[in-house]
Every structure is written in structure tokens, then in C-alpha cells.
Coordinates of C-alpha atoms and ligand atoms in Angstrom, one line a residue:
M1 CA 38.5 -114.5 -69.7
C2 CA 41.4 -112.1 -69.5
G3 CA 43.1 -109.9 -67.0
I4 CA 44.3 -106.3 -67.6
V5 CA 46.6 -103.8 -65.8
G6 CA 47.7 -100.2 -66.7
I7 CA 50.0 -97.9 -64.7
M8 CA 50.5 -94.1 -65.3
G9 CA 53.6 -93.7 -63.0
K10 CA 56.4 -91.4 -62.0
T11 CA 58.9 -94.2 -61.9
P12 CA 59.5 -97.2 -64.2
V13 CA 56.5 -99.4 -64.4
A14 CA 57.6 -102.7 -66.1
Q15 CA 58.2 -104.6 -62.8
A16 CA 54.9 -103.5 -61.3
L17 CA 53.0 -104.5 -64.5
Y18 CA 54.8 -107.8 -64.5
D19 CA 53.9 -108.4 -60.8
G20 CA 50.4 -107.2 -61.4
L21 CA 49.9 -109.8 -64.2
T22 CA 51.3 -112.6 -62.1
V23 CA 48.5 -112.2 -59.6
L24 CA 46.0 -112.0 -62.4
Q25 CA 47.4 -115.1 -64.0
H26 CA 44.3 -117.2 -63.1
R27 CA 42.4 -114.9 -65.4
G28 CA 44.3 -116.2 -68.5
Q29 CA 47.2 -118.6 -69.0
D30 CA 47.2 -118.6 -72.7
A31 CA 49.3 -115.5 -73.5
A32 CA 50.8 -112.5 -71.8
G33 CA 52.0 -109.1 -72.9
I34 CA 53.3 -105.6 -71.7
I35 CA 53.7 -102.4 -73.7
T36 CA 55.5 -99.4 -72.2
I37 CA 56.1 -95.9 -73.4
N38 CA 59.4 -94.1 -73.1
D39 CA 60.5 -91.0 -74.8
G40 CA 57.6 -91.1 -77.3
V41 CA 58.2 -94.7 -78.3
F42 CA 56.3 -98.0 -77.5
H43 CA 58.2 -101.0 -76.2
L44 CA 56.2 -104.3 -76.6
R45 CA 56.7 -107.8 -75.4
K46 CA 53.9 -110.3 -75.9
A47 CA 53.8 -114.1 -76.6
N48 CA 52.0 -117.2 -75.8
G49 CA 52.6 -118.6 -72.4
L50 CA 52.5 -117.9 -68.7
V51 CA 53.7 -114.5 -67.4
R52 CA 57.0 -116.1 -66.0
D53 CA 57.8 -117.7 -69.3
V54 CA 57.0 -114.8 -71.6
F55 CA 59.1 -112.2 -69.9
Q56 CA 62.9 -112.9 -69.6
E57 CA 65.2 -110.4 -68.1
R58 CA 66.3 -109.1 -71.6
H59 CA 62.6 -108.4 -72.3
M60 CA 62.1 -106.6 -69.0
Q61 CA 65.1 -104.4 -69.6
R62 CA 63.7 -103.1 -72.8
L63 CA 60.3 -102.3 -71.4
M64 CA 61.4 -98.9 -70.3
G65 CA 59.2 -96.0 -69.2
N66 CA 56.9 -94.7 -66.5
F67 CA 53.7 -95.6 -68.5
G68 CA 52.5 -98.9 -69.6
I69 CA 49.7 -101.5 -69.9
G70 CA 49.6 -105.3 -69.7
H71 CA 47.4 -108.3 -70.3
V72 CA 46.9 -111.9 -69.7
R73 CA 44.8 -113.9 -72.1
Y74 CA 42.5 -116.8 -72.3
P75 CA 40.8 -117.0 -75.6
T76 CA 37.0 -117.0 -75.7
A77 CA 35.9 -115.9 -79.1
G78 CA 39.1 -115.9 -81.1
T79 CA 41.9 -118.5 -81.5
S80 CA 45.0 -119.0 -79.4
S81 CA 47.4 -117.8 -82.0
S82 CA 50.2 -115.6 -80.6
A83 CA 49.1 -113.0 -83.2
E84 CA 46.1 -112.5 -80.9
A85 CA 48.1 -111.9 -77.7
Q86 CA 47.6 -108.4 -76.3
P87 CA 48.1 -105.4 -76.0
F88 CA 47.2 -104.6 -79.6
Y89 CA 48.6 -101.4 -81.3
V90 CA 47.4 -99.0 -83.9
N91 CA 49.7 -96.1 -85.1
S92 CA 46.9 -93.6 -85.8
P93 CA 45.8 -91.4 -84.3
F94 CA 48.8 -90.7 -82.0
G95 CA 49.7 -94.4 -81.6
I96 CA 47.4 -96.2 -79.2
A97 CA 48.0 -99.6 -77.3
F98 CA 45.0 -101.4 -76.0
A99 CA 44.1 -104.4 -73.7
H100 CA 40.6 -105.8 -73.2
N101 CA 38.7 -108.2 -71.0
G102 CA 35.4 -109.3 -72.2
N103 CA 33.6 -110.4 -75.4
L104 CA 31.6 -108.3 -77.9
T105 CA 28.3 -109.7 -79.1
N106 CA 27.8 -107.6 -82.3
A107 CA 31.4 -108.1 -83.5
D108 CA 30.6 -109.1 -87.1
E109 CA 28.4 -105.9 -87.7
L110 CA 31.1 -103.7 -86.1
K111 CA 33.7 -105.2 -88.3
R112 CA 31.7 -104.4 -91.4
D113 CA 30.9 -101.0 -90.2
V114 CA 34.4 -100.0 -89.3
F115 CA 35.7 -101.0 -92.7
K116 CA 32.9 -99.2 -94.5
A117 CA 33.2 -96.0 -92.5
A118 CA 36.9 -95.8 -91.9
R119 CA 38.4 -98.3 -94.2
R120 CA 40.2 -100.1 -91.2
H121 CA 41.4 -103.6 -91.6
I122 CA 41.0 -106.0 -88.8
N123 CA 43.9 -108.6 -89.1
T124 CA 42.9 -111.1 -86.4
T125 CA 39.6 -112.8 -85.3
S126 CA 40.1 -111.0 -81.9
D127 CA 37.2 -108.6 -81.0
S128 CA 39.9 -106.6 -78.9
E129 CA 41.6 -105.6 -82.1
L130 CA 38.2 -104.5 -83.4
L131 CA 37.3 -102.6 -80.3
L132 CA 40.7 -100.8 -80.5
N133 CA 40.1 -99.7 -84.2
I134 CA 36.6 -98.5 -83.2
L135 CA 37.9 -96.4 -80.4
A136 CA 40.8 -95.1 -82.6
D137 CA 38.4 -94.1 -85.2
E138 CA 36.4 -92.2 -82.8
L139 CA 39.6 -90.5 -81.3
H140 CA 40.7 -89.6 -84.8
K141 CA 37.6 -87.4 -85.0
S142 CA 39.0 -85.1 -82.3
P143 CA 40.3 -81.7 -83.7
G144 CA 43.4 -80.9 -81.8
M145 CA 47.0 -82.2 -82.1
T146 CA 46.6 -83.6 -78.5
L147 CA 43.5 -85.1 -76.9
T148 CA 41.5 -83.3 -74.2
A149 CA 39.7 -85.3 -71.5
Q150 CA 36.4 -84.2 -73.3
D151 CA 37.7 -85.6 -76.6
V152 CA 38.4 -88.9 -74.9
F153 CA 35.1 -89.0 -73.2
R154 CA 33.2 -88.2 -76.4
A155 CA 35.0 -91.2 -78.1
V156 CA 34.1 -93.5 -75.2
S157 CA 30.4 -92.4 -75.4
E158 CA 30.4 -93.3 -79.1
V159 CA 31.9 -96.8 -78.3
H160 CA 29.1 -97.3 -75.7
R161 CA 26.6 -96.3 -78.4
T162 CA 27.7 -98.9 -81.0
V163 CA 29.5 -101.6 -79.2
K164 CA 27.4 -104.3 -77.5
G165 CA 28.6 -106.9 -75.0
A166 CA 31.2 -107.0 -72.1
Y167 CA 34.3 -104.9 -72.0
A168 CA 36.7 -103.7 -69.5
C169 CA 39.5 -101.8 -71.2
V170 CA 42.7 -99.9 -70.8
A171 CA 44.5 -97.9 -73.5
A172 CA 47.9 -96.2 -73.5
I173 CA 47.7 -93.2 -75.9
I174 CA 51.2 -92.0 -76.7
G175 CA 51.9 -88.3 -75.9
N176 CA 48.4 -88.1 -74.3
G177 CA 47.5 -90.4 -71.4
M178 CA 46.1 -93.6 -70.1
L179 CA 42.3 -94.3 -70.6
A180 CA 40.3 -97.0 -68.8
F181 CA 36.6 -97.7 -69.2
R182 CA 34.0 -100.3 -68.4
D183 CA 30.8 -101.3 -70.4
P184 CA 27.6 -99.7 -69.4
F185 CA 26.6 -102.9 -67.4
G186 CA 29.9 -103.3 -65.6
I187 CA 29.8 -106.9 -66.6
R188 CA 33.6 -107.3 -66.3
P189 CA 35.4 -105.9 -63.3
L190 CA 37.9 -103.0 -63.3
S191 CA 39.4 -101.3 -60.1
L192 CA 41.4 -98.0 -59.7
G193 CA 44.3 -97.6 -57.3
K194 CA 46.8 -94.9 -56.3
R195 CA 50.3 -94.6 -54.9
T196 CA 51.8 -91.4 -53.7
T197 CA 55.6 -91.0 -54.3
E198 CA 58.0 -88.3 -53.7
W199 CA 57.7 -87.4 -57.4
G200 CA 53.9 -87.1 -57.4
D201 CA 50.8 -89.5 -57.6
E202 CA 50.9 -92.6 -59.5
Y203 CA 47.6 -94.4 -60.8
M204 CA 46.9 -97.9 -61.6
V205 CA 43.9 -99.8 -63.1
A206 CA 43.5 -103.6 -62.8
S207 CA 40.9 -106.2 -63.4
E208 CA 40.9 -107.2 -59.8
S209 CA 42.0 -105.3 -56.7
V210 CA 44.4 -108.0 -55.7
A211 CA 46.9 -106.8 -58.4
L212 CA 46.8 -103.3 -56.7
D213 CA 47.6 -105.0 -53.3
A214 CA 50.5 -106.9 -55.0
V215 CA 52.3 -103.8 -56.2
G216 CA 51.7 -101.5 -53.4
F217 CA 48.8 -99.3 -54.8
T218 CA 45.9 -98.4 -52.6
F219 CA 42.5 -99.2 -53.7
V220 CA 40.6 -96.2 -54.6
R221 CA 37.3 -97.4 -56.0
D222 CA 35.9 -99.5 -58.8
V223 CA 35.6 -97.9 -62.2
A224 CA 31.7 -97.5 -62.6
P225 CA 29.8 -99.2 -65.2
G226 CA 30.0 -96.9 -68.3
E227 CA 32.6 -94.6 -66.7
A228 CA 35.7 -93.6 -68.4
I229 CA 38.9 -92.6 -66.4
Y230 CA 41.5 -90.6 -68.1
I231 CA 44.9 -89.9 -66.6
S232 CA 46.9 -87.4 -68.6
E233 CA 50.7 -87.9 -69.0
E234 CA 51.1 -85.1 -66.5
G235 CA 49.4 -87.3 -64.0
K236 CA 46.0 -85.5 -63.8
L237 CA 42.9 -87.6 -63.3
H238 CA 39.7 -87.0 -65.1
S239 CA 36.6 -89.2 -64.9
K240 CA 33.1 -89.1 -66.5
Q241 CA 30.1 -91.3 -66.9
C242 CA 29.9 -91.8 -70.6
A243 CA 27.0 -94.2 -70.9
E244 CA 23.4 -93.0 -71.5
S245 CA 21.7 -95.4 -69.0
P246 CA 24.4 -97.4 -67.1
L247 CA 23.4 -100.3 -64.7
N248 CA 25.6 -101.9 -62.4
A249 CA 25.1 -105.7 -63.2
P250 CA 28.4 -107.6 -62.5
C251 CA 28.9 -111.0 -63.7
I252 CA 28.0 -113.3 -60.9
F253 CA 30.3 -116.1 -62.2
E254 CA 33.2 -113.8 -61.1
F255 CA 32.2 -114.5 -57.5
V256 CA 31.4 -118.1 -58.0
Y257 CA 34.6 -119.2 -59.6
F258 CA 36.7 -116.8 -61.5
A259 CA 38.0 -114.1 -59.3
R260 CA 40.7 -114.6 -56.5
P261 CA 39.1 -114.7 -53.0
D262 CA 41.5 -111.9 -51.9
S263 CA 39.9 -109.6 -54.5
C264 CA 37.0 -107.1 -54.0
I265 CA 34.8 -106.4 -57.0
D266 CA 32.0 -103.6 -56.9
N267 CA 32.7 -103.3 -53.2
I268 CA 32.0 -107.1 -52.6
S269 CA 34.7 -109.3 -51.1
V270 CA 34.9 -112.4 -53.3
Y271 CA 35.9 -114.3 -50.2
A272 CA 32.9 -113.1 -48.1
S273 CA 30.5 -113.9 -51.0
R274 CA 31.8 -117.4 -51.2
V275 CA 31.4 -118.0 -47.4
N276 CA 27.7 -116.8 -47.8
M277 CA 27.2 -119.3 -50.7
G278 CA 28.4 -122.0 -48.3
K279 CA 25.9 -120.9 -45.8
K280 CA 23.0 -120.6 -48.1
L281 CA 23.8 -124.2 -49.6
G282 CA 24.3 -125.6 -46.1
E283 CA 20.9 -124.3 -45.1
K284 CA 19.3 -125.7 -48.2
I285 CA 20.9 -129.2 -47.6
A286 CA 19.9 -129.1 -43.9
R287 CA 16.3 -128.0 -44.9
E288 CA 15.6 -130.2 -47.8
W289 CA 18.0 -133.2 -47.5
A290 CA 17.8 -133.7 -43.8
E291 CA 17.7 -137.5 -44.4
L292 CA 21.2 -137.7 -45.8
D293 CA 23.6 -139.6 -43.6
I294 CA 26.7 -137.4 -44.3
D295 CA 29.8 -138.3 -42.3
V296 CA 32.2 -135.8 -43.8
V297 CA 32.2 -132.7 -46.1
I298 CA 35.1 -132.7 -48.6
P299 CA 35.9 -129.7 -50.9
I300 CA 37.2 -130.2 -54.5
P301 CA 40.1 -127.7 -54.2
E302 CA 40.6 -124.9 -54.4
T303 CA 37.8 -122.5 -55.0
S304 CA 35.2 -124.5 -53.1
C305 CA 37.4 -124.9 -50.0
D306 CA 35.9 -121.7 -48.3
I307 CA 32.4 -122.9 -49.5
A308 CA 32.7 -126.4 -48.1
L309 CA 33.9 -125.2 -44.7
E310 CA 30.9 -123.1 -44.2
I311 CA 28.6 -126.0 -45.4
A312 CA 30.3 -128.3 -42.8
Q313 CA 29.8 -125.7 -40.0
V314 CA 26.0 -125.3 -40.8
L315 CA 25.5 -129.0 -41.0
G316 CA 27.6 -129.6 -37.9
K317 CA 29.9 -132.3 -39.7
P318 CA 33.6 -132.5 -40.0
Y319 CA 35.4 -130.8 -42.9
R320 CA 38.3 -132.7 -44.4
Q321 CA 40.7 -132.0 -47.2
G322 CA 40.3 -135.4 -48.9
F323 CA 41.9 -134.5 -52.3
V324 CA 45.4 -133.2 -52.9
K325 CA 46.0 -131.0 -55.8
N326 CA 49.1 -131.1 -58.1
R327 CA 50.1 -127.5 -58.7
Y328 CA 52.7 -128.5 -61.1
I329 CA 50.9 -130.2 -63.9
G330 CA 53.1 -130.2 -67.0
R331 CA 52.2 -129.7 -70.6
T332 CA 49.9 -132.0 -72.4
F333 CA 50.5 -132.9 -76.0
I334 CA 47.0 -134.1 -76.8
M335 CA 44.3 -132.0 -78.5
P336 CA 41.1 -131.1 -76.7
G337 CA 38.1 -133.4 -76.2
Q338 CA 36.5 -135.5 -73.4
T339 CA 39.3 -138.1 -73.1
L340 CA 41.9 -135.3 -72.5
R341 CA 39.6 -133.7 -70.0
R342 CA 39.0 -137.1 -68.1
K343 CA 42.7 -137.6 -67.8
S344 CA 43.4 -134.2 -66.8
V345 CA 41.2 -134.4 -63.6
R346 CA 43.2 -137.5 -62.5
R347 CA 46.4 -135.6 -63.2
K348 CA 45.4 -132.7 -61.2
L349 CA 43.8 -134.5 -58.1
N350 CA 44.4 -137.5 -56.0
A351 CA 42.3 -138.8 -53.2
I352 CA 43.5 -139.6 -49.5
P353 CA 42.0 -143.1 -49.0
A354 CA 41.8 -142.6 -45.2
E355 CA 39.3 -139.8 -45.5
F356 CA 36.9 -141.9 -47.7
K357 CA 37.1 -145.5 -46.5
G358 CA 33.6 -146.7 -45.4
K359 CA 32.3 -143.0 -45.1
N360 CA 29.4 -141.3 -46.7
V361 CA 31.0 -138.1 -48.2
L362 CA 29.6 -134.8 -49.3
L363 CA 31.7 -133.4 -52.0
V364 CA 31.6 -129.7 -52.7
D365 CA 32.5 -127.8 -55.9
D366 CA 31.9 -124.2 -57.0
S367 CA 30.1 -125.3 -60.3
I368 CA 29.3 -128.2 -62.7
V369 CA 30.0 -127.2 -66.2
R370 CA 30.5 -130.3 -68.5
G371 CA 30.2 -132.6 -65.5
T372 CA 33.5 -134.3 -66.4
T373 CA 35.2 -133.2 -63.2
S374 CA 32.3 -134.3 -60.9
E375 CA 31.8 -137.6 -62.5
Q376 CA 35.7 -138.3 -62.3
I377 CA 35.9 -137.1 -58.8
I378 CA 32.8 -139.3 -57.7
E379 CA 34.5 -142.4 -59.3
M380 CA 37.8 -141.5 -57.5
A381 CA 35.8 -141.1 -54.2
R382 CA 34.3 -144.5 -54.7
E383 CA 37.7 -146.0 -55.7
A384 CA 39.1 -144.5 -52.4
G385 CA 36.5 -146.5 -50.5
A386 CA 33.6 -144.2 -49.9
A387 CA 30.3 -145.9 -49.1
K388 CA 28.0 -143.2 -50.5
V389 CA 28.9 -140.0 -52.5
Y390 CA 26.8 -137.0 -52.4
F391 CA 27.6 -133.9 -54.5
A392 CA 26.8 -130.2 -53.9
S393 CA 27.3 -127.4 -56.3
A394 CA 27.6 -123.8 -54.9
A395 CA 26.2 -122.5 -58.3
P396 CA 22.9 -123.4 -59.7
E397 CA 22.7 -125.5 -62.9
I398 CA 24.6 -124.0 -65.8
R399 CA 22.3 -124.3 -68.7
F400 CA 23.2 -121.5 -71.1
P401 CA 26.5 -120.5 -72.8
N402 CA 28.3 -117.5 -71.6
V403 CA 28.6 -114.6 -74.2
Y404 CA 30.5 -112.0 -72.0
G405 CA 34.0 -113.4 -71.9
I406 CA 33.9 -116.5 -69.8
D407 CA 35.2 -119.6 -71.8
M408 CA 32.4 -122.0 -71.5
P409 CA 31.4 -124.9 -73.8
S410 CA 28.6 -124.7 -76.2
A411 CA 25.1 -125.3 -74.8
N412 CA 25.0 -129.0 -75.9
E413 CA 28.1 -129.7 -74.0
L414 CA 26.7 -128.4 -70.8
I415 CA 25.6 -131.3 -68.7
S416 CA 22.7 -129.3 -67.3
H417 CA 21.4 -128.0 -70.6
G418 CA 17.9 -129.4 -71.1
R419 CA 18.2 -131.8 -68.0
E420 CA 16.7 -131.9 -64.7
V421 CA 18.6 -132.6 -61.5
D422 CA 17.7 -136.3 -61.4
E423 CA 19.1 -136.9 -64.8
I424 CA 22.3 -135.0 -64.0
C425 CA 22.7 -136.9 -60.7
E426 CA 22.5 -140.2 -62.7
L427 CA 25.0 -139.1 -65.4
I428 CA 27.7 -138.1 -62.8
K429 CA 26.7 -141.2 -60.8
A430 CA 26.2 -139.5 -57.4
D431 CA 24.0 -140.9 -54.6
G432 CA 22.5 -137.5 -54.2
L433 CA 23.0 -134.0 -56.1
I434 CA 22.2 -130.6 -54.6
F435 CA 22.5 -127.3 -56.6
Q436 CA 22.3 -123.9 -55.1
D437 CA 19.2 -122.1 -55.9
L438 CA 19.8 -119.0 -58.0
K439 CA 18.0 -116.7 -55.7
D440 CA 20.2 -117.9 -52.9
L441 CA 23.3 -117.4 -55.0
V442 CA 22.2 -113.8 -55.8
A443 CA 21.4 -113.2 -52.1
A444 CA 24.8 -114.5 -51.0
V445 CA 26.7 -112.2 -53.2
R446 CA 24.3 -109.1 -52.7
K447 CA 24.6 -109.4 -49.0
E448 CA 28.0 -107.8 -49.3
N449 CA 26.7 -104.9 -51.3
P450 CA 22.9 -104.4 -51.2
L451 CA 23.3 -101.4 -53.6
I452 CA 23.6 -103.8 -56.4
S453 CA 20.2 -104.5 -57.8
R454 CA 21.1 -106.8 -60.6
F455 CA 23.7 -109.4 -61.5
E456 CA 24.6 -110.9 -64.9
T457 CA 23.2 -114.4 -64.5
S458 CA 22.6 -115.6 -68.0
V459 CA 24.6 -118.9 -67.7
F460 CA 21.8 -119.9 -65.1
D461 CA 18.7 -118.2 -66.4
G462 CA 19.3 -117.6 -70.1
H463 CA 18.6 -113.9 -69.6
Y464 CA 21.3 -111.9 -71.3
I465 CA 21.5 -108.4 -69.6
T466 CA 22.6 -106.6 -72.7
G467 CA 19.1 -107.5 -74.3
D468 CA 20.7 -108.0 -77.7
V469 CA 21.7 -111.7 -77.9
S470 CA 19.8 -113.4 -80.5
Q471 CA 19.2 -117.2 -81.2
D472 CA 21.3 -116.6 -84.4
Y473 CA 24.2 -115.3 -82.3
L474 CA 23.9 -118.2 -79.8
E475 CA 24.0 -120.8 -82.8
Y476 CA 27.1 -119.0 -84.2
L477 CA 28.7 -119.3 -80.8
N478 CA 27.7 -122.9 -80.7
A479 CA 29.5 -123.6 -83.9
Q480 CA 32.6 -121.8 -82.6
R481 CA 32.8 -123.4 -79.3
N482 CA 32.0 -127.2 -79.7
D483 CA 35.0 -129.4 -79.4
S484 CA 35.3 -130.4 -83.1
S485 CA 35.4 -126.7 -84.2
K486 CA 38.0 -125.9 -81.4
A487 CA 40.1 -129.0 -82.6
Q488 CA 40.0 -127.5 -86.3
R489 CA 41.1 -124.1 -85.1
N490 CA 43.8 -125.8 -83.1
V491 CA 42.8 -124.3 -79.7
P492 CA 44.6 -126.1 -76.9
E493 CA 42.8 -127.1 -73.8
V494 CA 44.4 -124.5 -71.4
A495 CA 42.1 -124.6 -68.4
N496 CA 44.3 -126.9 -66.3
L497 CA 47.4 -126.9 -68.3
E498 CA 50.5 -124.8 -68.6
I499 CA 51.4 -123.6 -72.1
H500 CA 55.1 -122.7 -72.5
N501 CA 56.3 -119.6 -74.3
M502 CA 56.0 -120.3 -78.1
G503 CA 55.9 -116.8 -79.2
G504 CA 58.5 -114.9 -81.3
D505 CA 61.4 -113.8 -79.5
N506 CA 60.8 -110.0 -80.1
Ligands
LIG1 P1 33.4 -129.5 -65.6 O1 34.1 -130.8 -65.6 O2 33.3 -129.0 -66.9 O3 32.1 -129.8 -65.0 O4 34.2 -128.5 -64.8 C1 33.7 -127.9 -63.6 C2 34.9 -127.5 -62.8 O5 35.6 -126.5 -63.6 C3 34.5 -126.7 -61.6 O6 35.3 -127.4 -60.6 C4 35.0 -125.3 -61.6 O7 35.9 -125.1 -60.6 C5 35.9 -125.3 -63.0 N1 35.3 -124.3 -63.8 C6 34.1 -123.6 -63.9 N2 34.1 -122.7 -64.9 C7 35.2 -122.7 -65.6 C8 35.8 -122.1 -66.7 N3 35.1 -121.2 -67.3 N4 37.1 -122.5 -67.1 C9 37.7 -123.5 -66.3 N5 37.3 -124.1 -65.4 C10 36.1 -123.8 -65.0

């Protein structure tokens, strides 16, 4: 997963881009980058590491200009080499910088096509570099020496026609303007904000509305699925629906786990949707597990806190913060794999024995992916003296890989893949395991915006909304994502770890 920001301003943008990226840090901790434009020249700083480590004062001073874009990265398809940090840049036509959140599902085919048709070389395994080159090739077909909004919209329409998968993008086109667009299903989020200054209106786009709040832009609206927004360097905003048959089907996992609770995506408060998830799950437990002798409800911090509080209220049981999270986990020098994951759970969380001793506890998490966290946490709860340990997941069983930009393991590494609830319960050694039903999860999120008729729910039901995901592609992904292939590609385990700045000092 990644986070993107872009500002077409009237005043210097580097600090606001930096601040926007820091509140999107949860979307990617692997690499960060900002590119600005000043007097017809790009200024770029990008490297592996957290935002606070990548940008030193000397870098910030060089990021001059009133127009720029930024990115935080968490690799899903490519590697974590600093060469794949974004924004990417091509010098023709005009000079374009580009940042992308998502994952393309027909990248191999596109790579062949763009080489054949335009002799364009893609130098990394990143599908964002590929997407930039496809966009650049389409913009190159425009006739004039500067782009019109219509030129830009025609290019985005072509991108929609050929590119499959999930993409929320922002591009800075030198001498022209800022372009932002979202795939025809709106799988990944993108919001638009505005700020009025004495020099005129400034516009900002960001993966989540929280980034607009953080830098003092007012939320205007979400970029619609398939829509492109183009803001010329003079500050005039143009927008157009560029997809033939757009459908608003946002990724439901953004609401379950990924997005910050203080963000709104597609007019849905992430926080409110999580409270609703808790209510639905609490009602299911009350209805179907009435015999459970629960003494206390304990969240696994932090995403599930809002969910667990609501469950406790529905069940009329006390809510207690029985685990303490270490926010300052240092770097780990071991490569990925189950052993590291097990250790990292214990490095991250510690139990408060008084909340467990002799009690029957209901632990609540937002989701169970590999099952490592739940197994470890249940063991910790027992070590802390719990009599019985029940476990509830606010998301249904994750049975299928994500192909739209969320970093998830291969199918075989998902604990729920091909298993029923009883088997999963036995594996994580719980005394009872309750998953949210998919229809309840959808209802919980949709309650906040009934206009959304579909959500992208493939990790739960195997139905991939773009309709083009073949068995071959899933097998290819499987080979890319399993632990042994990650180790070979030297991909560090970044989910819970901080990676310090290893990039070049450019
Ligand atoms: P697992 O041990 O794989 O079952 O991890 C489940 C935990 O990881 C849950 O507590 C989630 O909060 C969290 N989680 C869910 N999806 C992801 C993801 N894509 N990347 C990192 N952590 C995740």
C-alpha cells in the first residue's frame, strides 16, 4: 500500500507535502519522496526510510516551488530497492513526475506493449514506473506545445482503456499542471481539498482526507472513480469523467484496517464504519454465542479499539485495555519469515496481568491474516493468567490474496485459505473464534453512505471486481509473495518495523 499527495499552490509547498506525508505514514513505511517544481526545474528527494528520516533540513531547503507531489511507499508487487521509491520521473513529453497507489493486474502485457509501441524502457519492477510511461506516451500524442485540459483527459481515457487493476495517481507536468485520477472502480481512495489564500486558491489531493486536515486544506470531495482532475499552473481546476462505465466500488479493507479512523473515504467516516463493525459483531456474538461466559472485552491495539469498545457495549461487558503497545520498536536485523513475525508480536505488545488473571477474556482484532498475531496474543493472554480466551475478528475470514495494492501473503500463507472456522480456532488455540459475516461488514460500512452499491471484497469472497484476474495471475502472484521468494528478493519485513534512511544522499 502507498500514500500520495500533490499540491498546486501559490506559496511554497515542501513543508505542506512533508506534513501531509507524515500523516499518511501508516500507508507505507518503506520509502518516501517529494518532488517540487520551481522556475521550470524539478527538485527531487527520495530514499528508503520513514518520512522523518528521509528529509533532512538541507533536503527541504532544496525542495523549492509552489507545486509538487509526494509519496510514501510500501512495496506490494515490486522490491523494496530505493530505486523504486517514488515519485518517478520521465523527461518526455514536457517532464512528468508521478506517484501512484495501487497495483496493476496486467503489468506484463502493458510492459511489452509500451516497449513495442513506443520503445519505452521500464527500468524497475515497479508498475508505477510502467503506468507513468503509459501516461507519458498518451500525453505525447497531444498536438500542441502545451497541454489543454482536453489533451490530458483524452490521455487518461486511454489509460483507463488499457490499464487494469487499482490506481490512484498524481502527476506534476512541468510547464502545464497537476493531474490526479482514480481507476474506474475507485478501488484506492483519493480526496480533493482547497485552501484560499490572499494570492488565490490552492488545491491539494491526498490518499486520505486526514492529510488535507493536517495542512489546513478544506475537504472539497472525493475524486470520483474514473474521474480526472487537472489543475493548470495558473490554478484553474478542470475535471472530467474519463472512464466508459465507472462504478464506485472502494476497497473494504481500507475501512477494516488500512485507513486512519479520522479519515473520510467516499463520504464514509472510517471511524464510524469501525464502530458499526463492532455493533454488528457484538450482535452476532450475543445472538449466536450467548453461552460464552465472557468477563471482559480486550482489544488488540490499535485499530480494533473502537470496534472492541462497541462490542463491549452491545454485550454489556467491561472493556479493558489489557495490552500495551510499544510505539518505538527499533530496527530488526533478521530477514522475513515466521520466526521473525512471532518475535515481532511480542516486541510490539505486552499484557497487563491484572486484566487477565482468572478471567474469561474476549480478544478483538480487526482481522486475522496469517494467524501469527492471534496465536501469539492468545498465548500471551494465557501466560498472563486468563482462564479462557475467546477471539473475535471484525473482518470475515481472509481466504484470497489481494491484487489491488494491499500487501498480503500468498494464498497458502493465509490461515483461513481452505479452512473452516473450527480448524482456524484450533490452530490459533482459542477457546472460541467468531468472525464477522461478510454481509454484516458490508452493511456496517455502507450504513455511512448507502449510495455505494458495491465494495471491493475479493480477499473475503474471491470475486475480483475488475473481472480480469485469472488463475495464472494468482499463481504468478503466489510465487512473488511467498516468504521464500521475498527472502530471495531481499524484501525486509516492514509491517511492524522502522526502516532507516539507506537511500543515496541526493
Ligand atoms: P496476522 O498475524 O498475519 O494474522 O496479522 C493480523 C494483524 O495484522 C491484524 O492485527 C491486523 O491489524 C494486521 N494487518 C492486517 N492486514 C495487514 C497488512 N496488509 N499489513 C500489515 N498488517 C496487517
